[in-house]
Coordinates of C-alpha atoms in Angstrom, one line a residue:
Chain A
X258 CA 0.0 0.0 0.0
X259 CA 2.8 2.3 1.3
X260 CA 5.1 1.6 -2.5
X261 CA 1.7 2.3 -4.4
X262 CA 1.1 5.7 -2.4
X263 CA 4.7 6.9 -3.3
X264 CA 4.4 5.5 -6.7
X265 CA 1.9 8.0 -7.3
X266 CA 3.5 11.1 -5.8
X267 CA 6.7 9.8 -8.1
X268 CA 4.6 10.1 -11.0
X269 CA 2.4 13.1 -10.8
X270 CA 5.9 14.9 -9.9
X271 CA 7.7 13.1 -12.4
X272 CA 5.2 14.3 -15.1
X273 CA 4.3 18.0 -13.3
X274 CA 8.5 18.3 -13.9
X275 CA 8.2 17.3 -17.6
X276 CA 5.4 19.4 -18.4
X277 CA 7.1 22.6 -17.0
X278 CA 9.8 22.3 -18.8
X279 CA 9.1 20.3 -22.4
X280 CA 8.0 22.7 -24.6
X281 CA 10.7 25.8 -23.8
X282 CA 13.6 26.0 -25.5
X283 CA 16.0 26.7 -22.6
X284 CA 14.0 23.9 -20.2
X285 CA 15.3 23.5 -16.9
X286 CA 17.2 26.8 -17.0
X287 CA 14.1 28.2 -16.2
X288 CA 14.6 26.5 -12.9
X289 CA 16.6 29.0 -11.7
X290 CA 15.5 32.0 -14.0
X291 CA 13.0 33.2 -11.2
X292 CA 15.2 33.8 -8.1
X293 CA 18.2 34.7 -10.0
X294 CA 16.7 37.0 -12.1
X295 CA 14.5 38.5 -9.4
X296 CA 18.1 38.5 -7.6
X297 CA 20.0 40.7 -10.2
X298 CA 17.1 42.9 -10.3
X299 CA 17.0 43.7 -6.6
X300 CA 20.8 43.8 -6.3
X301 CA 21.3 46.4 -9.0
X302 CA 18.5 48.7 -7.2
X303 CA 19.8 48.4 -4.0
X304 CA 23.5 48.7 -4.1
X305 CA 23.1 51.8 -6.7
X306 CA 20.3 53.2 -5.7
X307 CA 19.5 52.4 -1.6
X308 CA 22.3 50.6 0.2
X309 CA 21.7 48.4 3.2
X310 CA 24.8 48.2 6.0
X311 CA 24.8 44.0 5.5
X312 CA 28.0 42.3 5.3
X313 CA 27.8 39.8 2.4
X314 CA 25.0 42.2 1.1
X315 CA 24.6 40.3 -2.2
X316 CA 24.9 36.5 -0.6
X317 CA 22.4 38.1 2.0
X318 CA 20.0 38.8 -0.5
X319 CA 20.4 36.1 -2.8
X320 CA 19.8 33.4 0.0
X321 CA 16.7 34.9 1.1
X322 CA 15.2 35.6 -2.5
X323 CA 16.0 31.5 -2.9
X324 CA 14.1 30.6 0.5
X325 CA 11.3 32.6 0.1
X326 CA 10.9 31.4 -3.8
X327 CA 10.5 28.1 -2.0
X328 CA 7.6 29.1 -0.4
X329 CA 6.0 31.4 -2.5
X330 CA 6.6 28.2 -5.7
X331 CA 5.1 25.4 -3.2
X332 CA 1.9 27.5 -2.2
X333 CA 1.0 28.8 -5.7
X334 CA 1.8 25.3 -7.7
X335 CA -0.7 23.6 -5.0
X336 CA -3.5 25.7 -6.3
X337 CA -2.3 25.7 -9.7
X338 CA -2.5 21.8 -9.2
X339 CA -6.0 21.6 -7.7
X340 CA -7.0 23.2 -11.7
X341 CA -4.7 21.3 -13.4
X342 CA -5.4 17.6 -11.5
X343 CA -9.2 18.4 -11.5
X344 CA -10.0 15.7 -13.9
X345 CA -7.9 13.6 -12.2
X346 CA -9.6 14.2 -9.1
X347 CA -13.2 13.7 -10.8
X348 CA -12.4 10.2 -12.7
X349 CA -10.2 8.2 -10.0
X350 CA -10.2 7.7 -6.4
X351 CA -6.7 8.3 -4.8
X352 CA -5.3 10.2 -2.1
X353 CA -6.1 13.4 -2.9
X354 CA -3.6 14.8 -0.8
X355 CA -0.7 13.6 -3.1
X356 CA -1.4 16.3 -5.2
X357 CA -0.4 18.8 -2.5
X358 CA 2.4 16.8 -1.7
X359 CA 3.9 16.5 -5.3
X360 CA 3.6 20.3 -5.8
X361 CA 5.6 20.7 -2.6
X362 CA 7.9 18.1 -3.3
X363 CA 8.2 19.6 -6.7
X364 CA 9.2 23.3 -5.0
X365 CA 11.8 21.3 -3.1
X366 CA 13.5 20.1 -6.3
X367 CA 13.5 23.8 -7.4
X368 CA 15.1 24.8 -4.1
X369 CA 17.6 22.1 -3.9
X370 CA 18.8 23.2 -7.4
X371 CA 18.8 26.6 -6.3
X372 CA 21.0 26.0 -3.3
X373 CA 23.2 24.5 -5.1
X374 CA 23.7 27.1 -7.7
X375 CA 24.0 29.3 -4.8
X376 CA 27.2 26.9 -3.4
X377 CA 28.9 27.1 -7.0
X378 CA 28.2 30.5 -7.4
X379 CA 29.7 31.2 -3.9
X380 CA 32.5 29.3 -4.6
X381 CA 33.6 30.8 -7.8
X382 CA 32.9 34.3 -6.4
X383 CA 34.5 33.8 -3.1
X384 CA 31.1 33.9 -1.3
X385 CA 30.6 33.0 2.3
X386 CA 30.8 29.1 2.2
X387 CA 31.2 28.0 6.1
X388 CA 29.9 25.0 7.9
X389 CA 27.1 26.4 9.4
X390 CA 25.8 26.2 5.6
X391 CA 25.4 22.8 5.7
X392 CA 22.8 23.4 8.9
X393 CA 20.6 25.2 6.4
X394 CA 18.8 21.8 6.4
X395 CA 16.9 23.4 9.9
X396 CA 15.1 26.3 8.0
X397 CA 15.0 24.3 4.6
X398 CA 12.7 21.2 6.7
X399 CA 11.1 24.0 9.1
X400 CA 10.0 26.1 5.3
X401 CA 8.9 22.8 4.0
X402 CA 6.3 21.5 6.7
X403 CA 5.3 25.3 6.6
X404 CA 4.7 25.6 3.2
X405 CA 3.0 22.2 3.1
X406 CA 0.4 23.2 5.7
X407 CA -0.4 26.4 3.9
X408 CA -1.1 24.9 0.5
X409 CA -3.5 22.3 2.5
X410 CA -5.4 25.3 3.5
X411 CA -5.1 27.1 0.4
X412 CA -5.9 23.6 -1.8
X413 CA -9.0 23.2 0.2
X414 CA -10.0 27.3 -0.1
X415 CA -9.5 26.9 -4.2
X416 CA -11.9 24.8 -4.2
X417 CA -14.9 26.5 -2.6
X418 CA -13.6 30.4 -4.2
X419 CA -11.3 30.0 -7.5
X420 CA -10.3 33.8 -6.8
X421 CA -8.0 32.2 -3.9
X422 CA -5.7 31.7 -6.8
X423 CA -5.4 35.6 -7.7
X424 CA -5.6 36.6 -3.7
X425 CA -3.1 34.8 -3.0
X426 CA -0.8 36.4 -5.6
X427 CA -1.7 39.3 -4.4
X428 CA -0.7 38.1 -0.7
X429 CA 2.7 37.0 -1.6
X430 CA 3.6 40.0 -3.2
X431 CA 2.7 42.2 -0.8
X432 CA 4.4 39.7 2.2
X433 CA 8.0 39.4 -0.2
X434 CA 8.3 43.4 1.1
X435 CA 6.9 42.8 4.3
X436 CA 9.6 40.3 5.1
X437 CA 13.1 41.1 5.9
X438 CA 14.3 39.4 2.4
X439 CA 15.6 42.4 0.7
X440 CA 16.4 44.8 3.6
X441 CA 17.8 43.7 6.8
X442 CA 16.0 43.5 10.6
X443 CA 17.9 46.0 11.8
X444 CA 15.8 48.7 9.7
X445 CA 12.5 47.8 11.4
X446 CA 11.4 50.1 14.3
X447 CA 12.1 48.5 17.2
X448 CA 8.3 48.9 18.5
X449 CA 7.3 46.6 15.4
X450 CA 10.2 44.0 15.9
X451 CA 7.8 41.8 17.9
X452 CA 5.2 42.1 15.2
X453 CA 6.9 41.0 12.1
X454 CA 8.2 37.8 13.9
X455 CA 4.4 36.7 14.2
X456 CA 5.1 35.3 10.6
X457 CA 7.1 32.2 10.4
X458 CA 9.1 33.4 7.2
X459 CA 10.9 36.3 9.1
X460 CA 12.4 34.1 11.8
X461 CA 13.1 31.2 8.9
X462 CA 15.0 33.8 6.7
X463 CA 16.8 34.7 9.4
X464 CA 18.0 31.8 10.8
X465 CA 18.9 30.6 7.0
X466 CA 21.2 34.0 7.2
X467 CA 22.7 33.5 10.5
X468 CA 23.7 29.9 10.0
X469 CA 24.9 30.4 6.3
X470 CA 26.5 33.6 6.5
X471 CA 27.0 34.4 9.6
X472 CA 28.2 31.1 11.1
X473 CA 26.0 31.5 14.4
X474 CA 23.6 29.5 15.7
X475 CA 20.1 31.2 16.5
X476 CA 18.5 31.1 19.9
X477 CA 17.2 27.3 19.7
X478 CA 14.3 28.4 21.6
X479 CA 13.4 30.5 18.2
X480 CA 14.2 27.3 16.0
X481 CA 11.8 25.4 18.6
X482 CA 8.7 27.8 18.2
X483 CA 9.2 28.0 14.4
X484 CA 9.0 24.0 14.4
X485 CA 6.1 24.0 16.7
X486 CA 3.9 26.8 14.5
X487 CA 5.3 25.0 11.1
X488 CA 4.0 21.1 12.6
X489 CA 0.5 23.1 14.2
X490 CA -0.4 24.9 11.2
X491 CA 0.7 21.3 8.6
X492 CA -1.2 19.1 11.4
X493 CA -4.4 21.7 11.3
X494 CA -4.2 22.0 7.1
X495 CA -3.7 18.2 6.4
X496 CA -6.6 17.9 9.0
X497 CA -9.3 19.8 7.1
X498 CA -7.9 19.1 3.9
X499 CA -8.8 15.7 4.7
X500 CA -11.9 16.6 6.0
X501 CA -12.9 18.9 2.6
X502 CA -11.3 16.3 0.0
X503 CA -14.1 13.8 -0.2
X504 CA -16.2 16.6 -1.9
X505 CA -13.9 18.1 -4.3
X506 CA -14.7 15.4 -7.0
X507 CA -18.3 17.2 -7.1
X508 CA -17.3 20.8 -6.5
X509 CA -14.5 20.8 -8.9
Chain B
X162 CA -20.3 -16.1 -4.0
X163 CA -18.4 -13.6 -1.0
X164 CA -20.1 -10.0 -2.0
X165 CA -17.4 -8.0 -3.2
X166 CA -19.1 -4.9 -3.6
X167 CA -22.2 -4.1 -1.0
X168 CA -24.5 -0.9 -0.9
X169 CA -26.4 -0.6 2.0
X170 CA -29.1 2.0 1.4
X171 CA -27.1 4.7 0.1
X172 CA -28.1 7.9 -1.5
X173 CA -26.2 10.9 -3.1
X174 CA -27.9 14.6 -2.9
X175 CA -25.7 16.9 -4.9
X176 CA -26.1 20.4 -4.1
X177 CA -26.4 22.5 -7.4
X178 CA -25.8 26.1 -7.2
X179 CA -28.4 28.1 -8.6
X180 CA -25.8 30.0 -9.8
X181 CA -22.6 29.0 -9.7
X182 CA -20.5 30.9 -6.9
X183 CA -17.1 30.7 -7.6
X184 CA -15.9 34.0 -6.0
X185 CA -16.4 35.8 -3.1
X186 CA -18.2 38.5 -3.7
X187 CA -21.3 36.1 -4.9
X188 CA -20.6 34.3 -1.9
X189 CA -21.1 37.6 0.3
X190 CA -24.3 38.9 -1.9
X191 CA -26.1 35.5 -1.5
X192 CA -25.4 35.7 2.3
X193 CA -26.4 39.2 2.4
X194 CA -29.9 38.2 0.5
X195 CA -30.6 34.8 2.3
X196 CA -30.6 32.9 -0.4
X197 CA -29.8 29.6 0.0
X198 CA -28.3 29.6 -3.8
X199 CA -28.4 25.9 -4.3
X200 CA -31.3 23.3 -5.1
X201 CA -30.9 19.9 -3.6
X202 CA -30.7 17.0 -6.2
X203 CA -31.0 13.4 -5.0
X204 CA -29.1 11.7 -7.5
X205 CA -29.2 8.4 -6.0
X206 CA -32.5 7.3 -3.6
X207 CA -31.8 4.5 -0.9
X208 CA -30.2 1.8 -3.4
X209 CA -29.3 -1.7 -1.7
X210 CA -26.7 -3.7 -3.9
X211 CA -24.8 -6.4 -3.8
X212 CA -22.7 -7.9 -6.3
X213 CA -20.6 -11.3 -6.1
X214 CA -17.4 -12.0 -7.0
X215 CA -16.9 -13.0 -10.4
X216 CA -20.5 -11.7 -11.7
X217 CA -20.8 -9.2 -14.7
X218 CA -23.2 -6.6 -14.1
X219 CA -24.6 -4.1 -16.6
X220 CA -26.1 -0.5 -15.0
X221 CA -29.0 0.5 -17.6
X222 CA -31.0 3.2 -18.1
X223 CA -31.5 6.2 -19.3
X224 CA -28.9 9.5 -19.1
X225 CA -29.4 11.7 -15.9
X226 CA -30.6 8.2 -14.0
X227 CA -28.0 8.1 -11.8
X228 CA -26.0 5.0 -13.1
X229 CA -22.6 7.1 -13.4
X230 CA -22.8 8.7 -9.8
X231 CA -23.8 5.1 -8.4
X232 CA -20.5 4.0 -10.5
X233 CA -18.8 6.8 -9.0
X234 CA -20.1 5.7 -5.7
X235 CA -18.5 2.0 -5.3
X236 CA -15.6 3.6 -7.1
X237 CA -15.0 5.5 -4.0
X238 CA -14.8 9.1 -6.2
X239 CA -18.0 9.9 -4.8
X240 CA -19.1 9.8 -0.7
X241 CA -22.6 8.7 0.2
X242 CA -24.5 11.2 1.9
X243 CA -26.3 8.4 3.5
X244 CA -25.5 4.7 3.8
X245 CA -22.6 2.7 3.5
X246 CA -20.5 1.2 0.7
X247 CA -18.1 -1.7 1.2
X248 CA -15.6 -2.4 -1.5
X249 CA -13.5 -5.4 -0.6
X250 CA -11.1 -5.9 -3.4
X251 CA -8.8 -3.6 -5.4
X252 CA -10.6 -2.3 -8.4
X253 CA -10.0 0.0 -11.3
X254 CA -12.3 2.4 -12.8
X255 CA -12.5 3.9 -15.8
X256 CA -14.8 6.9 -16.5
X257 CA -15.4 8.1 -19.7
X258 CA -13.2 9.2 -22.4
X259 CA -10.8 12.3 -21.1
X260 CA -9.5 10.1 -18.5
X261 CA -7.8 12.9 -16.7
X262 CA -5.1 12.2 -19.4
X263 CA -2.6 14.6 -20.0
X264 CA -2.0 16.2 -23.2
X265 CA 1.2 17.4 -23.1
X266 CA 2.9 13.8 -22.4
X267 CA 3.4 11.3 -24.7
X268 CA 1.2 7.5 -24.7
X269 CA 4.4 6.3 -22.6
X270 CA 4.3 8.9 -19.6
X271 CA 0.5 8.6 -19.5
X272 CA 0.4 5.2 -19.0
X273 CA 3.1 5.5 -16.3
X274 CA 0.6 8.4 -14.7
X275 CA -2.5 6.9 -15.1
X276 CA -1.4 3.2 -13.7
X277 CA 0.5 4.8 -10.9
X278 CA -2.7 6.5 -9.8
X279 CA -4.9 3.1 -10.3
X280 CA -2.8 2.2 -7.7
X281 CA -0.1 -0.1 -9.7
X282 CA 3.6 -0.4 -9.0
X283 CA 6.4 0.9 -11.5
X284 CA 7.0 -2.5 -12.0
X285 CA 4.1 -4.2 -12.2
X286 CA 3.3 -1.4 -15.7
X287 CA 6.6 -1.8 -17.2
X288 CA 5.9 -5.8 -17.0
X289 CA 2.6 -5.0 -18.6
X290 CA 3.8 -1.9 -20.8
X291 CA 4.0 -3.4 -24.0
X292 CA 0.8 -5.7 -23.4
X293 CA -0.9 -2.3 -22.8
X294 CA 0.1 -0.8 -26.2
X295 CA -0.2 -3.5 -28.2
X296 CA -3.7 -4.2 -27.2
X297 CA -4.6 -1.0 -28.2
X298 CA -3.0 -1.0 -31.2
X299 CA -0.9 2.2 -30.7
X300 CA 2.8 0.8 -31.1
X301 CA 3.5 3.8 -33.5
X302 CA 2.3 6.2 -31.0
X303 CA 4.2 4.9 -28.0
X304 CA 6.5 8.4 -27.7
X305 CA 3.5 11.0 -29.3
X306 CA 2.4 13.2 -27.3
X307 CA -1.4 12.8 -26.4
X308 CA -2.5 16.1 -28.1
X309 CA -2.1 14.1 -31.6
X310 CA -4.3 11.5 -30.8
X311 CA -7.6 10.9 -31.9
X312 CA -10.5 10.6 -29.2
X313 CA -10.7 7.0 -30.3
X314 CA -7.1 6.2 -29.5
X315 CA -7.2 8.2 -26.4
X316 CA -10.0 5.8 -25.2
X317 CA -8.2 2.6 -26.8
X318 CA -5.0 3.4 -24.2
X319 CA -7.1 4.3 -21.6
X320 CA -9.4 1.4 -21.8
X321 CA -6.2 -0.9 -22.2
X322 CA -4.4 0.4 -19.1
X323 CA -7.2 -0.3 -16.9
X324 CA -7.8 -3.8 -18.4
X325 CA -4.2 -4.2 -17.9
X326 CA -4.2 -3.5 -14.1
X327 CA -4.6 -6.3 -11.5
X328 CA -7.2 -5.4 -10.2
X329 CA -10.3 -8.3 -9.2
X330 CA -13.1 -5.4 -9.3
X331 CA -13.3 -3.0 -12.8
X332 CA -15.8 -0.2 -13.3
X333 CA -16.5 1.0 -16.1
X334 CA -18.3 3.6 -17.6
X335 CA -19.6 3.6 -21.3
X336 CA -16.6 2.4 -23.1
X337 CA -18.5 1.0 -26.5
X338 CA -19.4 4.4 -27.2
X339 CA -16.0 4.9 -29.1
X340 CA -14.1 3.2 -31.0
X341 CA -15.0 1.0 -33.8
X342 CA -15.9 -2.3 -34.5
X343 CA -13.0 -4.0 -34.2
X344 CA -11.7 -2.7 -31.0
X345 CA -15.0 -3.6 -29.6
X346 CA -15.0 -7.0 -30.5
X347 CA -11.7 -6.8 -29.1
X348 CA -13.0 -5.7 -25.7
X349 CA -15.9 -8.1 -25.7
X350 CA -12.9 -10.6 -26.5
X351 CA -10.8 -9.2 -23.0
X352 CA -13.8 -9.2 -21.3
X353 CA -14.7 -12.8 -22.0
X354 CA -11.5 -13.3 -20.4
X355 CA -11.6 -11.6 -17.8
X356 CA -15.1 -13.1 -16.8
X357 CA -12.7 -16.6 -17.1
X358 CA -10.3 -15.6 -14.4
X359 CA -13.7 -14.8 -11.9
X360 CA -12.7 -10.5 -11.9
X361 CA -16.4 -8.4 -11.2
X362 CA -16.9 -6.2 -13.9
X363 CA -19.6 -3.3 -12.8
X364 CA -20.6 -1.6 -16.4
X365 CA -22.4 1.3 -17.6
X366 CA -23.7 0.7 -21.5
X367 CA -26.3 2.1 -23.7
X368 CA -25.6 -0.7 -26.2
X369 CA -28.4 -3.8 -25.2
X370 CA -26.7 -5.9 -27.9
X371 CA -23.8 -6.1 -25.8
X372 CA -25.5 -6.0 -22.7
X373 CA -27.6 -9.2 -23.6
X374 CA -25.1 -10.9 -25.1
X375 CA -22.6 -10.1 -22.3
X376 CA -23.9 -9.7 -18.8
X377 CA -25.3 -11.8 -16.6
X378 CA -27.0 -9.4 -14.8
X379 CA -28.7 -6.0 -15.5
X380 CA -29.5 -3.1 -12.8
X381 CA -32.5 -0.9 -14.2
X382 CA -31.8 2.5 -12.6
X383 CA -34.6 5.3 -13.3
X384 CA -34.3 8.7 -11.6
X385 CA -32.2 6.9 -8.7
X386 CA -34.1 4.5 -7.9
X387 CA -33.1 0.5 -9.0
X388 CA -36.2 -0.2 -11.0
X389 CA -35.9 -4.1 -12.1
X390 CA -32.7 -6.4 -11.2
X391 CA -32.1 -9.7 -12.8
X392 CA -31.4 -11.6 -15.9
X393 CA -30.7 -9.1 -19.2
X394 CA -32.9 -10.6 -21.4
X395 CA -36.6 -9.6 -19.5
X396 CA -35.5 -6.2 -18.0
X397 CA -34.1 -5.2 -21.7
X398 CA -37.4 -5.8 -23.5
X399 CA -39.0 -3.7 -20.9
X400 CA -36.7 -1.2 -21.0
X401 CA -36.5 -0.7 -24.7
X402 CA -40.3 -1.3 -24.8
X403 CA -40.5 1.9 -22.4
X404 CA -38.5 4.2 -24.4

């Protein structure tokens, strides 16, 4: 039963990865087209234009454009999925939460490329490359069951309200500038400091930094409360999701 | 004969929206009004079945009776909204032609997809992989993408893959409406043999030739309700007599 289950999410990932890519001429270049592009972007405006006082300004930004692509790819693919798997979904009875999981699982592909253009790009340039880097596994499995719970929420939202897909775009753009990923903590007011750590990202990104580039080790009392919020909010969204999905073959 | 499939008085309301509320805003103006904004329709009323292992049954009647959602039903697509279902073997349905197929693969990666998703190990398809194509006659069209294909190939691979599975319970849904002669004499053929090694086939046909010929029971469902159950040969006559 188990080999069948992750014969399926092999699959439909298998085939989502295929179908993103067949048709373009450059193909899995686009993999890392998004946050690399987004990166040059960003970097040009704010080393000519506004300048931060980050050390490792441009690995500082680069590694948190990469982290929160993660997210924002996982969450938007699981809608996009709930559309594109519909007829799946009408026609044959499986685990509907698969399709959740491959869009996740799909993301995580992305990242791991990602990261590891980061790591030859790094080396080449002379970019910060200690051991703490290879801790990044803490925020990368802490962004992951986040994420994951999130979509389950959002899956299960599509399905009732198909504008979730163009909210939600809205959403992530405006939460890419309300997150420290450009600019650095140290420019929020310290009256809103408290605040902006009420989002899971902020303290992610920032532990991602301080391991990577900074080679310290966060307060594990923050790396404890992120797990707890990210396994809360995946336990409560697999939870309805579960609940919902025996319907969606007749509201699709 | 141990029941393999059992309905206990089940029946399906579907909620249709009066108009169809997609977004938020319709959501919030129906609220705001009171409306209810859906009708109630009972799709299925209180139907007790039980088939046996090894039986071939046919569901007849005629379109908006309520044969597809009862199919849907035991296929475990569709949840009762009251009664029970108990399905005790692994089955494989197939439900009409689209087959939540993917265009942009090829014949290969569909099969893969669509057996994977039936439930089937990657190595229980690539031992059955060229059985698959070959029985549906597409060995050109193995690496073609599905966009090429004609509905009546789309349906021959579907149709093949399913047969192919090993599965002891198959639903299926009007597969004689495509394809032609041949290919259904070659799926009465596969069938036939199928019947041989004591698999339940549950089917939903319009075509009382086949039916006749074929099953060795038929299920008269009219507006949700089983009308006649028994031997084809009486409840046909009626039926056809009727419309």
């Amino acid at each position: 039963m188990a080999s069948s289950y992750f014969n399926m999410l092999r699959e439909i990932t298998l085939a989502d990865f295929k179908l993103r890519y067949y048709d373009s001429v450059l193909g899995i270049v686009w993999v890392f087209a998004k946050p690399f592009l987004m990166f040059a972007v960003l970097f040009t405006v704010f080393s000519f234009l506004k300048r931060f006082e980050v050390a490792n300004y441009a690995w500082f930004l680069l590694l948190g454009i990469i982290i929160w692509n993660f997210f924002s790819d996982a969450t938007s693919k699981s809608i996009l999925n709930m559309r594109s798997k519909s007829e799946f979904i009408k026609k044959i009875a499986f685990p509907r939460e698969i399709i959740v999981y491959s869009a996740c699982l799909n993301s995580l592909i992305t990242f791991a490329l990602n990261i590891l253009a980061y790591v030859v790009l790094a080396l080449l340039f002379g970019g910060p490359l200690n051991i703490g880097f290879l801790l990044l596994i803490i925020p990368a499995t802490q962004i992951l069951i986040f994420a994951t719970g999130i979509s389950f929420f959002l899956s299960v939202l599509f399905v009732k309200a198909r504008d979730i897909a163009h909210i939600w775009e809205v959403f992530l753009r405006a939460f890419f500038w309300l997150t420290p990923i450009v600019y650095p903590l140290a420019v929020i007011p310290e009256k809103y400091r408290t605040l902006i750590f009420l989002n899971p990202l902020v303290s992610i990104i920032n532990t991602a930094r301080e391991l990577a580039l900074y080679n310290t080790i966060p307060p594990l009392f923050d790396i404890t409360l992120v797990f707890g919020v990210s396994i809360v909010v995946f336990v409560l969204g697999i939870a309805l999701f579960n609940r919902q999905s025996k319907y969606f073959a007749e509201e699709l | 004969m141990p029941a393999v499939v059992q309905v206990n008085n089940v029946s399906k309301v579907f909620k249709l929206p009066l108009e169809r509320k997609q977004f938020f805003m319709q959501h919030i103006t129906a609220l705001l009004h009171g409306q209810l904004g859906y009708r109630k329709l009972e799709a299925v009323k209180n139907v007790g079945l039980e088939f046996s292992e090894g039986e071939t049954i046919a569901l007849i009647g005629a379109n908006g009776s309520g044969k597809t959602t009862l199919l849907k039903l035991i296929a475990g697509i569709l949840v009762p909204t009251t009664g029970s279902i108990s399905v005790i073997e692994k089955s494989a349905s197939l439900f009409g032609l689209g087959v939540g197929i993917q265009e942009e693969l090829t014949a290969r990666e569909n099969v893969f997809l669509y057996s994977a998703l039936l439930g089937f190990s990657r190595k229980q398809v690539k031992e059955q992989f060229s059985k698959i194509i070959e029985f549906a006659e597409l060995e050109e069209f193995v690496d073609v993408k599905l966009k090429q294909f004609s509905s009546g190939m789309r349906m021959r691979l579907a149709f093949s893959t399913a047969i192919h599975s090993d599965a002891e319970l198959f639903l299926i849904d009007e597969v004689f409406s495509v394809g032609d002669e041949h290919f259904q004499k070659k799926c009465l053929d596969v069938f036939k043999e199928l019947q041989k090694e004591g698999k339940t086939i549950v089917l939903v046909s319009h075509n009382m030739e086949h039916v006749k010929k074929f099953c060795g029971r038929a299920v008269w469902i009219e507006e949700g309700i089983i009308k006649r159950d028994g031997k084809p040969a009486g409840i046909i006559k009626d039926y056809v007599k009727q419309s």
